[in-house]
Amino acid sequence: MKQLPETADVVIIGAGLMGCCTAFELAKRSVKNIVVLEKNAIGSGATGQSSGVLRGHYSYEVLTRMAVQSLDTFKYAEEILGADVGYQPVGYLFGVDHQNIENLQKNVEMQKRNGVYTDMVSREEVKEISPYLDTDLFGAFSFEPEGGYGDPVLLSQAYAEAARQLGVTFKQHCAVDRVMTSQDGSSIVGVETVDHHFISTPSVIVAAGVGAHHLMKNAGVEVPIKGQRAQLIYIDPGAEIKKAPSFGDFVQDQYIKPEVSSGHLLLGNADHASPHFINPSDYDKGRYPKHATEKAIETAITKFSNAFPTLDNAKLLASYSAAYEITPDGIPYISRTPVEGVYLCTGFSGHGYKITPVVGKLTADLVLEGESTQEGISLSPFRLSRLNENDSLKAAHPYTTTINAHV
Amino acid sequence: MTKVLVLAEAKNGKLRSVSFEVLTVASRLAADGEISACVFGSDAERHSKELSKYGAQTIYIAENEELDDYTPDGYKQALLEVIEEMNPDVILTGHTSIGKDILPRIAARLDKALFSDCINIETDDGIIFTRPIYSGKAYQKKKVHDDVVIATIRPNNMEAVENPVTAEIIKLPVTITDLRAIVKEVVSKSNGKVDLAEAKVVVSGGRGVKSAKGFEPLQELAGLLGGAVGASRGACDANYCDYSLQIGQTGKVVTPDLYIACGISGAVQHLAGMSSSKVIVAINKDPEANIFQVCDYGIVGDLFEVVPLLIEEFKSALEEDAVTN
Amino acid sequence: MMNIVVILKQTMDLEEQVTIEGLKIDNENVELILNPYDEYAVEEAVKLKEEHGGGVTAITFGKPEAESALRTALAMGADKAILVEQERELDESSIAKILAAAIRDNEFDIILGGNMSVDNGASQVGPRVAEELDIPHISTLTKLDIDGENVRAERDSEGDVEIVESMLPILVTAQQGLNEPRYPSLPNIMKAKKKPLEKVDIEDLGLEEVVSKVRSTVVDLYQPPKKKKGRIFAGDLRQQVQKLVRLLHEEEKVV
């Protein structure tokens, strides 16, 4: 077993998607002596709970740009990371009701302007893309042929392996107890693991999901983040659905992710009108329900049956409840903090997977340059202080049917 | 004076080692009381010598060919007769296929609690049994409040200690009537091989074994060490071997002295069946495999390279022993 | 026409971490499932109904949330369900008496259950219920054929297969390999919500006194100590193996 070093140039807390990707980007830019500490295993936290949907569809321009600029990493993972990351370009279909047709058109224009390969599609075209869908339920659709889904755990492992090749040290099953600051709390000194190992370092990146809350609280910084229960249902559609796309049903607020290998579908709830929050300390201890409620199952089935009325031989395979990390505005923190040398890369609110590659670059920018070097992407919307300043990101044409911040 | 009764079990003409382990437990519970054993079947008497070697002072024999194969009705009738004859304060047997089948019925008949699958016993302040629950993820200590104590003891968990005594043999003329379920045939899949649940060494294969043929070196290693071959659910699902070999939450629970996991990733489901083994050796190509988190010794490498080397090295170590002894 | 009863239990999914609170396992924040062995029993019951006609009654004992395990059985094809509601945790003796009392009120030809629950792992309730009802039982079943009153079964006995013959009425317990449990279809899940589910309590069964007897108490509950980190060898493969064999042979003395 490799011994932990006494000092590091950068310590990253959390080996999920964001921690692994950031480690890789920093190492690529010749940062030596990077240590990633993970309390469980690589990709075992929120990463492992992600549905893995890939889309460029956002109503926020900056997030659209991040998704666009990230897509190449999924497409060319073998060349960039030396490993397959399970990218399945089955397409992403997005449907809204009659009231939101204009919003959809405006957003699709914005997405096209920013390089998303997408367009509005007619009912007839949708019949080709998703033959079992009852198109009458919807006002309009857009489609992105390069959307689809991928495997978040594979991506985190690919980043970790590529980072290892560049000399990054990963230590799994090694939880951080505290982020240690100078006496006056103004700057970083190092981190201490629960096994009482101290690593002295000038920079710490907290990519610990909800865990960021207690780590930062101990360092004197309040990071608003909590867990939100997400109930997921796995079904066998009972018919052979060739090339089913990932589908955002924003009439009923449900998303559907196909699985090419099995032909099964994952149904996820996108209705966050009455969220079930989990406070950070319970989340850290895994103290939240892991089962889907009867009501959630019933709701998901009803929505699915409404959208796909002819698939009446569909079978329930499994249901479970996961928890995503959520910020108050649904926008992540890629931010410096009041403690010099401590950075946040957390709070991805259930939509971080598709923008991972750019987040890693942005975080590396933040630590090394102090500002973004990514074209057309400012770090400003992701700063922690936005919440106190009441300056959260606004979409130009938000959908009225969903209060979903990340669409 | 505590009177303890042990239901002993024979398989393929030999007493099972779990019966000696249970007799050793019995001697702890009896203190200066009485230890009795009972054994059933037409040639049951031949086992009395061995039973007395482990402390059985009275041995009840029911020589009846209706008891040659285990049936719940047959064993229930015979055991109830022994119980009536001697009035035990404690009734024990192994947590085996037979033990866990018959004692619940006996306990129900006597209207008593049954403590199943016990791995430890304390007697300082009443009788307290320790038993694993949630597939060994937790242990529960349960105190007995019944006047008759009934328990099954997990095989391979407590050492059998010899305690030779002179035994009185009592033959009970048991009449077995109305067998409502009868065994027509036994198809032995283990045919003479070491029983997985009782094996001191288990060599186990996972998906990494890649085929049914891939199990051959594992069998050779198990044979060399006098052990048995097991498998993960993955290997069974992939049809590399029979489900009867499956170790894990939905398979068998084993607690050998040595468990060698070959090409097993170490899913929670599998760990539930083997994590209480005394020494765990993991062989896996993937250094990140979870099995390395629970093993005592690990070799990162291809099992098809490592297992043949193990066979070679164990052979020479065991030969050396033979020479020096 | 066959009257079929399935006795089942809701358990936590053992893929999950176990958290101990005092003398209890935390069942609040875990995924609750139909005990996997009972799932085989439900499947076999529904198959018997499909083959011989009749009806399947699923019975459980437990907290109100155990209803969802019954709903699963109903969605798989059971026709009605009975929940004996009780917040207290009771021992196997009491549970068997409760189930037997609930079954006695129904006509039955065959009772099916799992051979154990993955949480308590005692393997007691099936045979105990058979004893309470004074009917034969066959445990750890891997195959079941019924022809008229005749039962022919294969059971797993520590790896050996016993072929057993018996008669109805009987209780059998399921072992893995008995069948491949079906997944309920979405329409059947919705229909299951409308199938009859009767709630009774122990007082209704006249068992309050019987189950209030304390036969055992849990005095301690703990998790096994975490294992020390194992030793992973490095270097030349043959030398690794030599080191390992020496350690197993001379230090650990397990070979």
mmCIF file of N, CA and C in Angstrom, chain A residues 93-145:
data_model
loop_
_atom_site.group_PDB
_atom_site.id
_atom_site.type_symbol
_atom_site.label_atom_id
_atom_site.label_comp_id
_atom_site.label_asym_id
_atom_site.label_seq_id
_atom_site.Cartn_x
_atom_site.Cartn_y
_atom_site.Cartn_z
ATOM 1 N N LEU A 93 -34.246 13.443 -26.982
ATOM 2 C CA LEU A 93 -35.515 14.016 -27.417
ATOM 3 C C LEU A 93 -36.083 14.825 -26.260
ATOM 4 N N PHE A 94 -36.600 15.985 -26.588
ATOM 5 C CA PHE A 94 -37.098 16.888 -25.548
ATOM 6 C C PHE A 94 -38.487 17.342 -25.949
ATOM 7 N N GLY A 95 -39.459 17.162 -25.072
ATOM 8 C CA GLY A 95 -40.831 17.533 -25.425
ATOM 9 C C GLY A 95 -41.448 18.483 -24.415
ATOM 10 N N VAL A 96 -42.145 19.513 -24.915
ATOM 11 C CA VAL A 96 -42.828 20.468 -24.028
ATOM 12 C C VAL A 96 -44.303 20.579 -24.402
ATOM 13 N N ASP A 97 -45.069 21.265 -23.572
ATOM 14 C CA ASP A 97 -46.491 21.442 -23.871
ATOM 15 C C ASP A 97 -46.722 22.645 -24.799
ATOM 16 N N HIS A 98 -47.984 22.927 -25.111
ATOM 17 C CA HIS A 98 -48.304 23.977 -26.093
ATOM 18 C C HIS A 98 -47.864 25.358 -25.637
ATOM 19 N N GLN A 99 -47.952 25.606 -24.315
ATOM 20 C CA GLN A 99 -47.592 26.930 -23.813
ATOM 21 C C GLN A 99 -46.110 27.250 -23.968
ATOM 22 N N ASN A 100 -45.294 26.221 -24.086
ATOM 23 C CA ASN A 100 -43.846 26.437 -24.069
ATOM 24 C C ASN A 100 -43.196 26.276 -25.432
ATOM 25 N N ILE A 101 -44.024 26.247 -26.472
ATOM 26 C CA ILE A 101 -43.453 26.046 -27.817
ATOM 27 C C ILE A 101 -42.462 27.151 -28.142
ATOM 28 N N GLU A 102 -42.869 28.386 -27.820
ATOM 29 C CA GLU A 102 -41.996 29.500 -28.171
ATOM 30 C C GLU A 102 -40.694 29.479 -27.351
ATOM 31 N N ASN A 103 -40.823 29.154 -26.063
ATOM 32 C CA ASN A 103 -39.613 29.037 -25.234
ATOM 33 C C ASN A 103 -38.666 27.990 -25.802
ATOM 34 N N LEU A 104 -39.252 26.886 -26.225
ATOM 35 C CA LEU A 104 -38.415 25.822 -26.782
ATOM 36 C C LEU A 104 -37.705 26.307 -28.044
ATOM 37 N N GLN A 105 -38.461 26.975 -28.917
ATOM 38 C CA GLN A 105 -37.857 27.478 -30.160
ATOM 39 C C GLN A 105 -36.694 28.433 -29.862
ATOM 40 N N LYS A 106 -36.925 29.348 -28.914
ATOM 41 C CA LYS A 106 -35.886 30.322 -28.548
ATOM 42 C C LYS A 106 -34.647 29.603 -27.991
ATOM 43 N N ASN A 107 -34.905 28.616 -27.139
ATOM 44 C CA ASN A 107 -33.783 27.895 -26.529
ATOM 45 C C ASN A 107 -33.019 27.071 -27.569
ATOM 46 N N VAL A 108 -33.772 26.463 -28.486
ATOM 47 C CA VAL A 108 -33.105 25.678 -29.525
ATOM 48 C C VAL A 108 -32.238 26.593 -30.403
ATOM 49 N N GLU A 109 -32.778 27.792 -30.695
ATOM 50 C CA GLU A 109 -31.958 28.761 -31.449
ATOM 51 C C GLU A 109 -30.676 29.088 -30.703
ATOM 52 N N MET A 110 -30.830 29.363 -29.410
ATOM 53 C CA MET A 110 -29.660 29.677 -28.582
ATOM 54 C C MET A 110 -28.674 28.497 -28.587
ATOM 55 N N GLN A 111 -29.222 27.286 -28.471
ATOM 56 C CA GLN A 111 -28.346 26.109 -28.436
ATOM 57 C C GLN A 111 -27.605 25.945 -29.763
ATOM 58 N N LYS A 112 -28.331 26.161 -30.876
ATOM 59 C CA LYS A 112 -27.697 26.031 -32.194
ATOM 60 C C LYS A 112 -26.593 27.077 -32.358
ATOM 61 N N ARG A 113 -26.915 28.283 -31.921
ATOM 62 C CA ARG A 113 -25.950 29.372 -31.999
ATOM 63 C C ARG A 113 -24.661 29.003 -31.253
ATOM 64 N N ASN A 114 -24.820 28.207 -30.204
ATOM 65 C CA ASN A 114 -23.646 27.845 -29.406
ATOM 66 C C ASN A 114 -23.035 26.503 -29.828
ATOM 67 N N GLY A 115 -23.527 25.973 -30.936
ATOM 68 C CA GLY A 115 -22.866 24.780 -31.470
ATOM 69 C C GLY A 115 -23.496 23.454 -31.111
ATOM 70 N N VAL A 116 -24.680 23.462 -30.489
ATOM 71 C CA VAL A 116 -25.353 22.179 -30.228
ATOM 72 C C VAL A 116 -25.939 21.692 -31.553
ATOM 73 N N TYR A 117 -25.708 20.442 -31.868
ATOM 74 C CA TYR A 117 -26.271 19.849 -33.072
ATOM 75 C C TYR A 117 -27.698 19.447 -32.711
ATOM 76 N N THR A 118 -28.639 20.366 -32.964
ATOM 77 C CA THR A 118 -30.020 20.126 -32.530
ATOM 78 C C THR A 118 -30.992 20.875 -33.423
ATOM 79 N N ASP A 119 -32.253 20.480 -33.356
ATOM 80 C CA ASP A 119 -33.280 21.223 -34.093
ATOM 81 C C ASP A 119 -34.655 20.839 -33.572
ATOM 82 N N MET A 120 -35.637 21.671 -33.938
ATOM 83 C CA MET A 120 -37.014 21.298 -33.673
ATOM 84 C C MET A 120 -37.346 20.101 -34.579
ATOM 85 N N VAL A 121 -38.159 19.191 -34.090
ATOM 86 C CA VAL A 121 -38.585 18.071 -34.939
ATOM 87 C C VAL A 121 -40.114 17.980 -34.928
ATOM 88 N N SER A 122 -40.647 17.557 -36.055
ATOM 89 C CA SER A 122 -42.104 17.467 -36.185
ATOM 90 C C SER A 122 -42.611 16.178 -35.537
ATOM 91 N N ARG A 123 -43.916 16.106 -35.326
ATOM 92 C CA ARG A 123 -44.531 14.881 -34.805
ATOM 93 C C ARG A 123 -44.173 13.669 -35.656
ATOM 94 N N GLU A 124 -44.181 13.869 -36.977
ATOM 95 C CA GLU A 124 -43.895 12.744 -37.883
ATOM 96 C C GLU A 124 -42.467 12.245 -37.653
ATOM 97 N N GLU A 125 -41.566 13.218 -37.503
ATOM 98 C CA GLU A 125 -40.177 12.812 -37.255
ATOM 99 C C GLU A 125 -40.058 12.097 -35.904
ATOM 100 N N VAL A 126 -40.811 12.578 -34.918
ATOM 101 C CA VAL A 126 -40.753 11.944 -33.591
ATOM 102 C C VAL A 126 -41.267 10.501 -33.669
ATOM 103 N N LYS A 127 -42.272 10.275 -34.525
ATOM 104 C CA LYS A 127 -42.794 8.904 -34.702
ATOM 105 C C LYS A 127 -41.672 7.954 -35.149
ATOM 106 N N GLU A 128 -40.725 8.499 -35.924
ATOM 107 C CA GLU A 128 -39.576 7.696 -36.358
ATOM 108 C C GLU A 128 -38.593 7.479 -35.202
ATOM 109 N N ILE A 129 -38.387 8.564 -34.454
ATOM 110 C CA ILE A 129 -37.376 8.531 -33.386
ATOM 111 C C ILE A 129 -37.848 7.673 -32.215
ATOM 112 N N SER A 130 -39.118 7.829 -31.864
ATOM 113 C CA SER A 130 -39.649 7.133 -30.683
ATOM 114 C C SER A 130 -41.050 6.636 -31.008
ATOM 115 N N PRO A 131 -41.124 5.477 -31.685
ATOM 116 C CA PRO A 131 -42.395 5.039 -32.275
ATOM 117 C C PRO A 131 -43.540 4.825 -31.277
ATOM 118 N N TYR A 132 -43.224 4.518 -30.017
ATOM 119 C CA TYR A 132 -44.295 4.206 -29.072
ATOM 120 C C TYR A 132 -44.828 5.435 -28.341
ATOM 121 N N LEU A 133 -44.183 6.572 -28.577
ATOM 122 C CA LEU A 133 -44.560 7.776 -27.833
ATOM 123 C C LEU A 133 -45.868 8.354 -28.364
ATOM 124 N N ASP A 134 -46.755 8.728 -27.453
ATOM 125 C CA ASP A 134 -47.993 9.395 -27.849
ATOM 126 C C ASP A 134 -47.696 10.886 -28.024
ATOM 127 N N THR A 135 -47.458 11.286 -29.268
ATOM 128 C CA THR A 135 -46.997 12.654 -29.532
ATOM 129 C C THR A 135 -48.081 13.692 -29.246
ATOM 130 N N ASP A 136 -49.344 13.264 -29.211
ATOM 131 C CA ASP A 136 -50.435 14.225 -28.976
ATOM 132 C C ASP A 136 -50.359 14.891 -27.598
ATOM 133 N N LEU A 137 -49.620 14.237 -26.708
ATOM 134 C CA LEU A 137 -49.487 14.772 -25.363
ATOM 135 C C LEU A 137 -48.626 16.036 -25.349
ATOM 136 N N PHE A 138 -47.914 16.273 -26.451
ATOM 137 C CA PHE A 138 -46.881 17.311 -26.451
ATOM 138 C C PHE A 138 -47.212 18.424 -27.439
ATOM 139 N N GLY A 139 -46.678 19.619 -27.169
ATOM 140 C CA GLY A 139 -46.847 20.741 -28.082
ATOM 141 C C GLY A 139 -45.763 20.781 -29.132
ATOM 142 N N ALA A 140 -44.536 20.509 -28.723
ATOM 143 C CA ALA A 140 -43.415 20.544 -29.665
ATOM 144 C C ALA A 140 -42.247 19.744 -29.112
ATOM 145 N N PHE A 141 -41.344 19.397 -30.027
ATOM 146 C CA PHE A 141 -40.184 18.591 -29.653
ATOM 147 C C PHE A 141 -38.903 19.194 -30.232
ATOM 148 N N SER A 142 -37.811 18.983 -29.549
ATOM 149 C CA SER A 142 -36.504 19.180 -30.184
ATOM 150 C C SER A 142 -35.736 17.873 -30.062
ATOM 151 N N PHE A 143 -34.701 17.739 -30.877
ATOM 152 C CA PHE A 143 -33.932 16.496 -30.877
ATOM 153 C C PHE A 143 -32.460 16.801 -31.104
ATOM 154 N N GLU A 144 -31.600 16.084 -30.388
ATOM 155 C CA GLU A 144 -30.154 16.189 -30.629
ATOM 156 C C GLU A 144 -29.631 14.793 -30.896
ATOM 157 N N PRO A 145 -29.201 14.518 -32.115
ATOM 158 C CA PRO A 145 -28.729 13.165 -32.440
ATOM 159 C C PRO A 145 -27.482 12.751 -31.654
#
